PDB file of C-alpha atoms in Angstrom:
ATOM      1  CA  MET Z   1     -35.308   1.714  62.442  1.00  0.00           C
ATOM      2  CA  SER Z   2     -31.692   0.950  61.686  1.00  0.00           C
ATOM      3  CA  GLY Z   3     -30.975   0.630  65.414  1.00  0.00           C
ATOM      4  CA  ARG Z   4     -33.188  -2.462  65.493  1.00  0.00           C
ATOM      5  CA  ASP Z   5     -31.540  -4.171  62.553  1.00  0.00           C
ATOM      6  CA  PRO Z   6     -30.022  -7.316  64.098  1.00  0.00           C
ATOM      7  CA  ASP Z   7     -27.502  -7.731  61.296  1.00  0.00           C
ATOM      8  CA  ARG Z   8     -26.284  -4.165  61.713  1.00  0.00           C
ATOM      9  CA  ARG Z   9     -26.060  -4.537  65.489  1.00  0.00           C
ATOM     10  CA  ARG Z  10     -24.103  -7.749  65.024  1.00  0.00           C
ATOM     11  CA  ALA Z  11     -21.673  -6.009  62.687  1.00  0.00           C
ATOM     12  CA  LEU Z  12     -21.173  -3.197  65.205  1.00  0.00           C
ATOM     13  CA  LEU Z  13     -20.529  -5.681  68.018  1.00  0.00           C
ATOM     14  CA  ASP Z  14     -18.032  -7.468  65.768  1.00  0.00           C
ATOM     15  CA  ALA Z  15     -16.242  -4.137  65.297  1.00  0.00           C
ATOM     16  CA  ALA Z  16     -16.234  -3.565  69.059  1.00  0.00           C
ATOM     17  CA  ASP Z  17     -14.793  -7.038  69.617  1.00  0.00           C
ATOM     18  CA  ARG Z  18     -11.969  -6.432  67.148  1.00  0.00           C
ATOM     19  CA  VAL Z  19     -10.935  -3.127  68.698  1.00  0.00           C
ATOM     20  CA  ILE Z  20     -11.148  -4.366  72.296  1.00  0.00           C
ATOM     21  CA  LEU Z  21      -9.098  -7.446  71.457  1.00  0.00           C
ATOM     22  CA  ALA Z  22      -6.516  -5.349  69.642  1.00  0.00           C
ATOM     23  CA  GLN Z  23      -6.284  -2.279  71.892  1.00  0.00           C
ATOM     24  CA  GLY Z  24      -7.268  -3.563  75.308  1.00  0.00           C
ATOM     25  CA  PRO Z  25     -10.025  -2.860  77.842  1.00  0.00           C
ATOM     26  CA  GLU Z  26      -9.398   0.908  77.960  1.00  0.00           C
ATOM     27  CA  VAL Z  27     -10.278   1.370  74.289  1.00  0.00           C
ATOM     28  CA  SER Z  28     -12.299   4.504  73.549  1.00  0.00           C
ATOM     29  CA  MET Z  29     -15.835   4.517  72.210  1.00  0.00           C
ATOM     30  CA  ALA Z  30     -14.560   6.713  69.383  1.00  0.00           C
ATOM     31  CA  ALA Z  31     -12.147   3.959  68.348  1.00  0.00           C
ATOM     32  CA  ILE Z  32     -14.979   1.431  68.289  1.00  0.00           C
ATOM     33  CA  ALA Z  33     -17.087   3.781  66.166  1.00  0.00           C
ATOM     34  CA  ALA Z  34     -14.183   4.406  63.795  1.00  0.00           C
ATOM     35  CA  GLU Z  35     -13.654   0.654  63.354  1.00  0.00           C
ATOM     36  CA  ALA Z  36     -17.330   0.360  62.435  1.00  0.00           C
ATOM     37  CA  GLY Z  37     -17.056   3.283  60.006  1.00  0.00           C
ATOM     38  CA  ILE Z  38     -19.533   5.491  61.858  1.00  0.00           C
ATOM     39  CA  THR Z  39     -19.513   8.313  64.414  1.00  0.00           C
ATOM     40  CA  LYS Z  40     -19.886   7.788  68.143  1.00  0.00           C
ATOM     41  CA  PRO Z  41     -23.437   9.265  68.322  1.00  0.00           C
ATOM     42  CA  ILE Z  42     -24.551   6.867  65.603  1.00  0.00           C
ATOM     43  CA  LEU Z  43     -22.926   3.960  67.468  1.00  0.00           C
ATOM     44  CA  TYR Z  44     -24.885   4.841  70.598  1.00  0.00           C
ATOM     45  CA  ARG Z  45     -28.078   5.276  68.589  1.00  0.00           C
ATOM     46  CA  HIS Z  46     -28.005   1.597  67.661  1.00  0.00           C
ATOM     47  CA  PHE Z  47     -27.852   0.572  71.331  1.00  0.00           C
ATOM     48  CA  GLY Z  48     -29.670   3.430  73.037  1.00  0.00           C
ATOM     49  CA  ASP Z  49     -26.563   4.696  74.845  1.00  0.00           C
ATOM     50  CA  LYS Z  50     -23.132   3.536  76.002  1.00  0.00           C
ATOM     51  CA  SER Z  51     -24.713   1.352  78.669  1.00  0.00           C
ATOM     52  CA  GLY Z  52     -26.754  -0.386  75.978  1.00  0.00           C
ATOM     53  CA  LEU Z  53     -23.587  -1.165  74.048  1.00  0.00           C
ATOM     54  CA  TYR Z  54     -21.968  -2.551  77.196  1.00  0.00           C
ATOM     55  CA  GLN Z  55     -24.988  -4.729  77.904  1.00  0.00           C
ATOM     56  CA  ALA Z  56     -25.092  -6.072  74.356  1.00  0.00           C
ATOM     57  CA  LEU Z  57     -21.424  -7.062  74.610  1.00  0.00           C
ATOM     58  CA  ALA Z  58     -22.012  -8.638  78.017  1.00  0.00           C
ATOM     59  CA  ASP Z  59     -24.950 -10.676  76.746  1.00  0.00           C
ATOM     60  CA  ARG Z  60     -22.996 -11.772  73.710  1.00  0.00           C
ATOM     61  CA  HIS Z  61     -19.907 -12.985  75.555  1.00  0.00           C
ATOM     62  CA  VAL Z  62     -20.997 -13.990  79.045  1.00  0.00           C
ATOM     63  CA  ARG Z  63     -23.912 -16.003  77.747  1.00  0.00           C
ATOM     64  CA  THR Z  64     -21.595 -17.659  75.227  1.00  0.00           C
ATOM     65  CA  VAL Z  65     -19.207 -18.635  78.024  1.00  0.00           C
ATOM     66  CA  ILE Z  66     -22.054 -20.009  80.137  1.00  0.00           C
ATOM     67  CA  ALA Z  67     -23.382 -21.976  77.165  1.00  0.00           C
ATOM     68  CA  GLN Z  68     -19.962 -23.616  76.747  1.00  0.00           C
ATOM     69  CA  LEU Z  69     -19.710 -24.434  80.455  1.00  0.00           C
ATOM     70  CA  ARG Z  70     -23.122 -26.107  80.734  1.00  0.00           C
ATOM     71  CA  PRO Z  71     -22.219 -29.291  78.807  1.00  0.00           C
ATOM     72  CA  GLU Z  72     -19.100 -29.712  80.985  1.00  0.00           C
ATOM     73  CA  LEU Z  73     -21.102 -29.327  84.196  1.00  0.00           C
ATOM     74  CA  ALA Z  74     -23.748 -31.816  83.137  1.00  0.00           C
ATOM     75  CA  ALA Z  75     -21.540 -34.290  81.247  1.00  0.00           C
ATOM     76  CA  PRO Z  76     -23.098 -37.747  81.663  1.00  0.00           C
ATOM     77  CA  GLY Z  77     -21.107 -40.700  82.910  1.00  0.00           C
ATOM     78  CA  THR Z  78     -18.355 -38.708  84.594  1.00  0.00           C
ATOM     79  CA  ASP Z  79     -17.644 -38.160  88.267  1.00  0.00           C
ATOM     80  CA  LEU Z  80     -17.956 -34.712  89.786  1.00  0.00           C
ATOM     81  CA  ARG Z  81     -14.218 -34.219  90.208  1.00  0.00           C
ATOM     82  CA  SER Z  82     -13.661 -34.842  86.500  1.00  0.00           C
ATOM     83  CA  ARG Z  83     -16.511 -32.521  85.602  1.00  0.00           C
ATOM     84  CA  ALA Z  84     -15.154 -29.809  87.877  1.00  0.00           C
ATOM     85  CA  ARG Z  85     -11.713 -30.140  86.291  1.00  0.00           C
ATOM     86  CA  SER Z  86     -13.129 -29.981  82.770  1.00  0.00           C
ATOM     87  CA  THR Z  87     -15.454 -27.037  83.511  1.00  0.00           C
ATOM     88  CA  ILE Z  88     -12.791 -24.968  85.255  1.00  0.00           C
ATOM     89  CA  GLY Z  89     -10.293 -25.755  82.508  1.00  0.00           C
ATOM     90  CA  VAL Z  90     -12.693 -24.601  79.815  1.00  0.00           C
ATOM     91  CA  TYR Z  91     -13.361 -21.369  81.720  1.00  0.00           C
ATOM     92  CA  LEU Z  92      -9.662 -20.629  82.127  1.00  0.00           C
ATOM     93  CA  ASP Z  93      -9.037 -21.274  78.454  1.00  0.00           C
ATOM     94  CA  LEU Z  94     -11.903 -19.012  77.393  1.00  0.00           C
ATOM     95  CA  ILE Z  95     -10.915 -16.016  79.496  1.00  0.00           C
ATOM     96  CA  SER Z  96      -7.197 -16.358  78.789  1.00  0.00           C
ATOM     97  CA  ALA Z  97      -7.898 -16.422  75.041  1.00  0.00           C
ATOM     98  CA  ASN Z  98     -10.127 -13.337  75.376  1.00  0.00           C
ATOM     99  CA  ARG Z  99      -8.571 -11.544  78.321  1.00  0.00           C
ATOM    100  CA  ASN Z 100      -9.075  -8.039  76.911  1.00  0.00           C
ATOM    101  CA  LEU Z 101     -12.788  -8.674  76.447  1.00  0.00           C
ATOM    102  CA  TYR Z 102     -12.991 -10.199  79.924  1.00  0.00           C
ATOM    103  CA  ARG Z 103     -11.292  -7.192  81.499  1.00  0.00           C
ATOM    104  CA  PHE Z 104     -13.424  -4.804  79.467  1.00  0.00           C
ATOM    105  CA  LEU Z 105     -16.652  -6.376  80.725  1.00  0.00           C
ATOM    106  CA  PHE Z 106     -15.769  -7.295  84.296  1.00  0.00           C
ATOM    107  CA  HIS Z 107     -13.559  -4.304  85.093  1.00  0.00           C
ATOM    108  CA  ARG Z 108     -14.004  -1.383  82.683  1.00  0.00           C
ATOM    109  CA  ALA Z 109     -17.728  -1.555  81.937  1.00  0.00           C
ATOM    110  CA  SER Z 110     -18.741  -2.733  85.403  1.00  0.00           C
ATOM    111  CA  SER Z 111     -16.792   0.050  87.101  1.00  0.00           C
ATOM    112  CA  GLU Z 112     -18.217   2.743  84.810  1.00  0.00           C
ATOM    113  CA  ASP Z 113     -21.872   1.743  84.904  1.00  0.00           C
ATOM    114  CA  SER Z 114     -23.789   0.380  87.902  1.00  0.00           C
ATOM    115  CA  ARG Z 115     -26.437  -1.083  85.586  1.00  0.00           C
ATOM    116  CA  ILE Z 116     -23.809  -3.176  83.829  1.00  0.00           C
ATOM    117  CA  ARG Z 117     -22.319  -4.224  87.168  1.00  0.00           C
ATOM    118  CA  SER Z 118     -25.761  -5.431  88.240  1.00  0.00           C
ATOM    119  CA  HIS Z 119     -26.306  -7.136  84.889  1.00  0.00           C
ATOM    120  CA  MET Z 120     -22.978  -8.978  85.052  1.00  0.00           C
ATOM    121  CA  THR Z 121     -23.672  -9.990  88.651  1.00  0.00           C
ATOM    122  CA  ALA Z 122     -27.054 -11.379  87.627  1.00  0.00           C
ATOM    123  CA  LEU Z 123     -25.521 -13.445  84.825  1.00  0.00           C
ATOM    124  CA  VAL Z 124     -22.900 -14.940  87.156  1.00  0.00           C
ATOM    125  CA  ARG Z 125     -25.496 -15.503  89.875  1.00  0.00           C
ATOM    126  CA  GLY Z 126     -27.628 -17.404  87.391  1.00  0.00           C
ATOM    127  CA  LEU Z 127     -24.780 -19.855  86.841  1.00  0.00           C
ATOM    128  CA  GLY Z 128     -24.458 -20.314  90.615  1.00  0.00           C
ATOM    129  CA  GLU Z 129     -28.170 -21.077  90.875  1.00  0.00           C
ATOM    130  CA  GLU Z 130     -27.903 -23.520  88.002  1.00  0.00           C
ATOM    131  CA  LEU Z 131     -24.998 -25.320  89.642  1.00  0.00           C
ATOM    132  CA  GLY Z 132     -26.850 -25.430  92.966  1.00  0.00           C
ATOM    133  CA  GLY Z 133     -29.850 -26.974  91.227  1.00  0.00           C
ATOM    134  CA  LEU Z 134     -27.621 -29.571  89.594  1.00  0.00           C
ATOM    135  CA  LEU Z 135     -26.172 -30.557  92.986  1.00  0.00           C
ATOM    136  CA  VAL Z 136     -29.716 -31.162  94.245  1.00  0.00           C
ATOM    137  CA  VAL Z 137     -30.897 -33.066  91.170  1.00  0.00           C
ATOM    138  CA  GLU Z 138     -27.912 -35.405  91.401  1.00  0.00           C
ATOM    139  CA  ARG Z 139     -28.353 -35.636  95.181  1.00  0.00           C
ATOM    140  CA  VAL Z 140     -24.778 -34.606  95.761  1.00  0.00           C
ATOM    141  CA  VAL Z 141     -26.170 -32.054  98.211  1.00  0.00           C
ATOM    142  CA  PRO Z 142     -29.840 -32.964  98.788  1.00  0.00           C
ATOM    143  CA  GLU Z 143     -30.658 -29.872 100.853  1.00  0.00           C
ATOM    144  CA  PRO Z 144     -31.638 -27.132  98.346  1.00  0.00           C
ATOM    145  CA  THR Z 145     -30.447 -24.200 100.464  1.00  0.00           C
ATOM    146  CA  LYS Z 146     -27.055 -25.720 101.171  1.00  0.00           C
ATOM    147  CA  ALA Z 147     -26.730 -26.686  97.508  1.00  0.00           C
ATOM    148  CA  GLN Z 148     -27.355 -23.070  96.519  1.00  0.00           C
ATOM    149  CA  VAL Z 149     -24.751 -21.865  99.016  1.00  0.00           C
ATOM    150  CA  LEU Z 150     -22.177 -24.234  97.556  1.00  0.00           C
ATOM    151  CA  GLY Z 151     -23.179 -23.501  93.953  1.00  0.00           C
ATOM    152  CA  HIS Z 152     -22.673 -19.765  94.408  1.00  0.00           C
ATOM    153  CA  ALA Z 153     -19.514 -20.298  96.459  1.00  0.00           C
ATOM    154  CA  PHE Z 154     -17.941 -22.469  93.760  1.00  0.00           C
ATOM    155  CA  VAL Z 155     -18.794 -20.035  90.945  1.00  0.00           C
ATOM    156  CA  GLY Z 156     -17.511 -17.041  92.920  1.00  0.00           C
ATOM    157  CA  MET Z 157     -14.337 -18.871  93.919  1.00  0.00           C
ATOM    158  CA  VAL Z 158     -13.551 -19.884  90.347  1.00  0.00           C
ATOM    159  CA  GLN Z 159     -14.259 -16.420  88.952  1.00  0.00           C
ATOM    160  CA  THR Z 160     -12.127 -14.534  91.478  1.00  0.00           C
ATOM    161  CA  THR Z 161      -9.280 -17.045  91.315  1.00  0.00           C
ATOM    162  CA  CYS Z 162      -9.209 -16.971  87.524  1.00  0.00           C
ATOM    163  CA  ASP Z 163      -9.322 -13.183  87.617  1.00  0.00           C
ATOM    164  CA  TRP Z 164      -6.224 -13.283  89.843  1.00  0.00           C
ATOM    165  CA  TRP Z 165      -4.566 -15.816  87.530  1.00  0.00           C
ATOM    166  CA  LEU Z 166      -4.872 -13.444  84.568  1.00  0.00           C
ATOM    167  CA  GLU Z 167      -2.615 -11.068  86.499  1.00  0.00           C
ATOM    168  CA  HIS Z 168      -0.142 -13.861  87.303  1.00  0.00           C
ATOM    169  CA  PRO Z 169       0.550 -15.715  84.055  1.00  0.00           C
ATOM    170  CA  GLU Z 170       3.690 -17.211  85.600  1.00  0.00           C
ATOM    171  CA  VAL Z 171       1.453 -19.517  87.643  1.00  0.00           C
ATOM    172  CA  ASP Z 172       0.955 -22.819  85.884  1.00  0.00           C
ATOM    173  CA  ARG Z 173      -2.569 -23.367  84.543  1.00  0.00           C
ATOM    174  CA  VAL Z 174      -2.680 -26.963  85.795  1.00  0.00           C
ATOM    175  CA  GLU Z 175      -1.788 -25.822  89.302  1.00  0.00           C
ATOM    176  CA  VAL Z 176      -4.680 -23.358  89.294  1.00  0.00           C
ATOM    177  CA  VAL Z 177      -7.176 -25.902  87.975  1.00  0.00           C
ATOM    178  CA  GLU Z 178      -6.132 -28.644  90.395  1.00  0.00           C
ATOM    179  CA  GLY Z 179      -6.132 -26.262  93.349  1.00  0.00           C
ATOM    180  CA  LEU Z 180      -9.704 -25.245  92.596  1.00  0.00           C
ATOM    181  CA  VAL Z 181     -10.777 -28.834  91.978  1.00  0.00           C
ATOM    182  CA  ASP Z 182      -9.311 -29.860  95.352  1.00  0.00           C
ATOM    183  CA  VAL Z 183     -11.422 -27.239  97.133  1.00  0.00           C
ATOM    184  CA  VAL Z 184     -14.595 -28.289  95.311  1.00  0.00           C
ATOM    185  CA  ALA Z 185     -13.943 -31.974  95.986  1.00  0.00           C
ATOM    186  CA  ALA Z 186     -13.171 -31.347  99.666  1.00  0.00           C
ATOM    187  CA  ALA Z 187     -16.376 -29.337 100.152  1.00  0.00           C
ATOM    188  CA  LEU Z 188     -18.508 -32.008  98.505  1.00  0.00           C
ATOM    189  CA  ALA Z 189     -16.749 -34.795 100.375  1.00  0.00           C
ATOM    190  CA  SER Z 190     -17.449 -33.088 103.695  1.00  0.00           C
ATOM    191  CA  ARG Z 191     -21.124 -32.831 102.758  1.00  0.00           C
ATOM    192  CA  SER Z 192     -21.417 -36.488 101.747  1.00  0.00           C
ATOM    193  CA  ALA Z 193     -19.776 -37.552 105.018  1.00  0.00           C
ATOM    194  CA  VAL Z 194     -22.659 -36.088 107.020  1.00  0.00           C
ATOM    195  CA  VAL Z 195     -25.213 -38.717 107.995  1.00  0.00           C
ATOM    196  CA  SER Z 196     -28.854 -37.705 108.231  1.00  0.00           C
ATOM    197  CA  PRO Z 197     -30.208 -36.863 111.735  1.00  0.00           C
ATOM    198  CA  ARG Z 198     -32.457 -39.946 111.658  1.00  0.00           C
ATOM    199  CA  SER Z 199     -29.398 -42.170 111.349  1.00  0.00           C
ATOM    200  CA  GLY Z 200     -27.241 -40.110 113.700  1.00  0.00           C
ATOM    201  CA  THR Z 201     -24.114 -38.088 112.948  1.00  0.00           C
ATOM    202  CA  ALA Z 202     -20.842 -39.637 111.937  1.00  0.00           C
ATOM    203  CA  SER Z 203     -19.303 -38.628 115.258  1.00  0.00           C
ATOM    204  CA  GLN Z 204     -22.163 -40.219 117.235  1.00  0.00           C
ATOM    205  CA  ALA Z 205     -21.777 -43.422 115.258  1.00  0.00           C
ATOM    206  CA  ALA Z 206     -18.064 -43.421 115.965  1.00  0.00           C
ATOM    207  CA  GLY Z 207     -18.700 -42.886 119.687  1.00  0.00           C
ATOM    208  CA  ARG Z 208     -20.852 -46.005 119.895  1.00  0.00           C
ATOM    209  CA  THR Z 209     -18.205 -48.285 118.420  1.00  0.00           C
TER     210      THR Z 209
END
């Protein structure tokens, strides 16, 4: 079936990308179909329905973003503050260069379709879980549950702050990055300052001096 032709699907997604980038997140499905040289029913046929088209675009772009963030998160030989700065900077650059696509996926599609909202949430949550696992592996936060809490908190904080920044382009990019890095560094520093119960807490140690 033509709807399963990966090359054809890729060409249709390319057409959708072009129109969204050019016209913004409120672009009509008819405009996307016209760019692809087909009718709207035929466009949907290739993806099952409008939700299928949304999901294909989400997979294409969100997974691409995550793939570009992974090397920054796991960069060998660099301290966590530097990695946080590099990762957040890459994310800001990606969404600012593709802000119409970002708004289409995170605002337009997610608000129109609960399945897409759940799908986008799952993709973002996966990055939080991955970051939490990295914190455990590197023994930055040895407790798995607390590492997961921080991993999800960091991802959510960066996403919502960058979403706000897109609406406030007058705010300097460096200021946004450094503000986020400060929060990450402070949270990790507070965790590393905690001494294990077997050794006693930092405050107990101080009280005995």
